[in-house]
Amino acid sequence: MATLDDVRRIAAPLPGSEERATTGGAAWFVRGKPYAWECHPWPSIPETERAVIATELVVGVKVADPVDALALVEMQPSVFLARTTRWGEPKVAFRMAGIEPDHLEELVIEAWCVQAPRYLRRAYDERHPWATR
């Protein structure tokens, strides 16, 4: 099962990435913009999703487009939550217990790319020329 330490391991080497403790748990930012976070069962989250978040480790990430989030939910509805809050859209939340390590890495790096400025994305690309995004 994936843990927050796995997210830390993936996020730590990303240029400009910073972990912060928030009222909802751990969160990762790049240049002040959140790109990954531990979900908390806020009252504004629909009841069915709130019940999952209250009992399991769930992480949310930014995505490039709402269609991307919808596609993930439709491909793996047992892993990705249908919705959380409208704040910070587009985004998607997923059960850490169901996510594969390679997919977790892809989701965190892509979320970072969505929020990172061009100069940081270039720095990443220069260090990882084999990476395909």
CSV table of C-alpha atoms in Angstrom, one decimal:
chain,number,residue,atom,x,y,z
A,1,MET,CA,0.0,0.0,0.0
A,2,ALA,CA,1.3,3.5,-0.9
A,3,THR,CA,1.9,5.9,2.0
A,4,LEU,CA,2.6,9.6,2.4
A,5,ASP,CA,6.3,8.7,2.6
A,6,ASP,CA,6.0,7.5,-1.0
A,7,VAL,CA,4.5,10.9,-1.9
A,8,ARG,CA,7.4,12.6,0.0
A,9,ARG,CA,9.9,10.5,-1.9
A,10,ILE,CA,8.5,11.4,-5.2
A,11,ALA,CA,7.9,15.1,-4.4
A,12,ALA,CA,11.2,15.9,-2.6
A,13,PRO,CA,13.5,16.0,-5.8
A,14,LEU,CA,11.0,18.1,-7.8
A,15,PRO,CA,12.4,21.6,-8.3
A,16,GLY,CA,10.8,24.1,-6.0
A,17,SER,CA,8.7,21.5,-4.2
A,18,GLU,CA,7.9,22.1,-0.6
A,19,GLU,CA,6.0,20.1,1.9
A,20,ARG,CA,3.8,21.9,4.5
A,21,ALA,CA,1.6,20.8,7.3
A,22,THR,CA,-1.9,22.1,6.8
A,23,THR,CA,-5.1,21.8,8.9
A,24,GLY,CA,-6.1,18.9,6.6
A,25,GLY,CA,-2.7,17.1,6.8
A,26,ALA,CA,0.4,17.1,4.7
A,27,ALA,CA,0.4,19.1,1.4
A,28,TRP,CA,3.0,19.7,-1.3
A,29,PHE,CA,3.4,23.1,-3.0
A,30,VAL,CA,5.4,24.6,-5.8
A,31,ARG,CA,5.9,28.3,-5.8
A,32,GLY,CA,3.0,28.6,-3.3
A,33,LYS,CA,0.6,26.5,-5.4
A,34,PRO,CA,-0.7,23.2,-4.0
A,35,TYR,CA,-0.2,20.2,-6.3
A,36,ALA,CA,-0.8,17.2,-3.9
A,37,TRP,CA,-2.4,17.0,-0.5
A,38,GLU,CA,-3.7,14.6,2.1
A,39,CYS,CA,-7.5,14.7,2.0
A,40,HIS,CA,-9.5,15.5,5.1
A,41,PRO,CA,-13.2,14.7,5.6
A,42,TRP,CA,-14.4,18.3,5.4
A,43,PRO,CA,-18.2,18.8,5.9
A,44,SER,CA,-18.4,20.3,2.3
A,45,ILE,CA,-17.4,16.9,0.8
A,46,PRO,CA,-20.3,14.7,-0.3
A,47,GLU,CA,-21.2,12.1,2.4
A,48,THR,CA,-20.2,9.0,0.4
A,49,GLU,CA,-16.7,10.4,-0.3
A,50,ARG,CA,-16.4,11.9,3.2
A,51,ALA,CA,-17.0,8.4,4.7
A,52,VAL,CA,-14.1,7.0,2.6
A,53,ILE,CA,-11.8,9.9,3.5
A,54,ALA,CA,-12.6,9.4,7.2
A,55,THR,CA,-11.5,5.8,7.1
A,56,GLU,CA,-8.8,5.6,4.5
A,57,LEU,CA,-5.7,7.5,3.4
A,58,VAL,CA,-6.8,9.6,0.4
A,59,VAL,CA,-4.6,11.9,-1.5
A,60,GLY,CA,-5.7,14.6,-4.0
A,61,VAL,CA,-3.7,16.0,-6.9
A,62,LYS,CA,-4.1,18.7,-9.4
A,63,VAL,CA,-4.8,17.6,-13.0
A,64,ALA,CA,-4.5,19.5,-16.3
A,65,ASP,CA,-8.1,19.3,-17.3
A,66,PRO,CA,-11.4,18.2,-15.8
A,67,VAL,CA,-11.6,15.6,-18.5
A,68,ASP,CA,-8.4,14.0,-17.2
A,69,ALA,CA,-10.0,13.7,-13.7
A,70,LEU,CA,-13.2,12.2,-15.2
A,71,ALA,CA,-11.2,9.7,-17.2
A,72,LEU,CA,-9.3,8.5,-14.2
A,73,VAL,CA,-12.5,8.1,-12.2
A,74,GLU,CA,-14.2,6.2,-15.0
A,75,MET,CA,-11.1,3.9,-15.6
A,76,GLN,CA,-10.7,3.0,-11.9
A,77,PRO,CA,-13.8,3.9,-9.9
A,78,SER,CA,-12.7,1.7,-7.0
A,79,VAL,CA,-9.5,3.8,-6.6
A,80,PHE,CA,-10.5,7.4,-7.7
A,81,LEU,CA,-13.3,9.2,-5.9
A,82,ALA,CA,-16.0,10.7,-8.0
A,83,ARG,CA,-15.8,14.1,-6.4
A,84,THR,CA,-14.6,16.0,-3.3
A,85,THR,CA,-15.1,19.8,-3.2
A,86,ARG,CA,-15.1,22.3,-6.1
A,87,TRP,CA,-12.2,24.2,-4.5
A,88,GLY,CA,-9.0,23.9,-6.5
A,89,GLU,CA,-10.6,22.3,-9.6
A,90,PRO,CA,-9.5,20.5,-11.7
A,91,LYS,CA,-8.3,17.8,-9.4
A,92,VAL,CA,-8.8,14.2,-8.5
A,93,ALA,CA,-8.6,12.3,-5.2
A,94,PHE,CA,-7.6,8.6,-4.9
A,95,ARG,CA,-7.4,5.9,-2.3
A,96,MET,CA,-3.7,5.3,-1.5
A,97,ALA,CA,-4.5,1.6,-0.8
A,98,GLY,CA,-5.5,1.0,-4.4
A,99,ILE,CA,-2.9,3.0,-6.3
A,100,GLU,CA,0.0,1.3,-8.0
A,101,PRO,CA,3.5,2.8,-7.3
A,102,ASP,CA,4.2,3.8,-10.9
A,103,HIS,CA,0.8,5.4,-11.2
A,104,LEU,CA,1.3,7.3,-8.0
A,105,GLU,CA,4.6,8.7,-9.3
A,106,GLU,CA,3.0,9.7,-12.6
A,107,LEU,CA,0.1,11.5,-10.8
A,108,VAL,CA,2.4,13.4,-8.4
A,109,ILE,CA,4.8,14.5,-11.1
A,110,GLU,CA,2.0,15.5,-13.5
A,111,ALA,CA,0.3,17.5,-10.7
A,112,TRP,CA,3.6,19.2,-10.0
A,113,CYS,CA,3.9,20.0,-13.8
A,114,VAL,CA,0.4,21.5,-13.8
A,115,GLN,CA,1.4,24.0,-11.0
A,116,ALA,CA,5.1,24.6,-11.7
A,117,PRO,CA,6.2,27.6,-13.7
A,118,ARG,CA,8.0,26.9,-17.0
A,119,TYR,CA,11.5,27.6,-15.7
A,120,LEU,CA,11.1,24.8,-13.0
A,121,ARG,CA,9.6,22.4,-15.6
A,122,ARG,CA,12.6,23.1,-17.8
A,123,ALA,CA,15.0,22.4,-14.9
A,124,TYR,CA,13.2,19.1,-14.3
A,125,ASP,CA,13.3,18.2,-18.0
A,126,GLU,CA,17.0,19.0,-18.1
A,127,ARG,CA,17.7,16.6,-15.2
A,128,HIS,CA,15.3,13.9,-16.6
A,129,PRO,CA,15.7,13.9,-20.4
A,130,TRP,CA,14.3,10.4,-20.6
A,131,ALA,CA,11.1,11.3,-18.8
A,132,THR,CA,8.0,11.4,-21.0
A,133,ARG,CA,5.2,13.7,-20.0
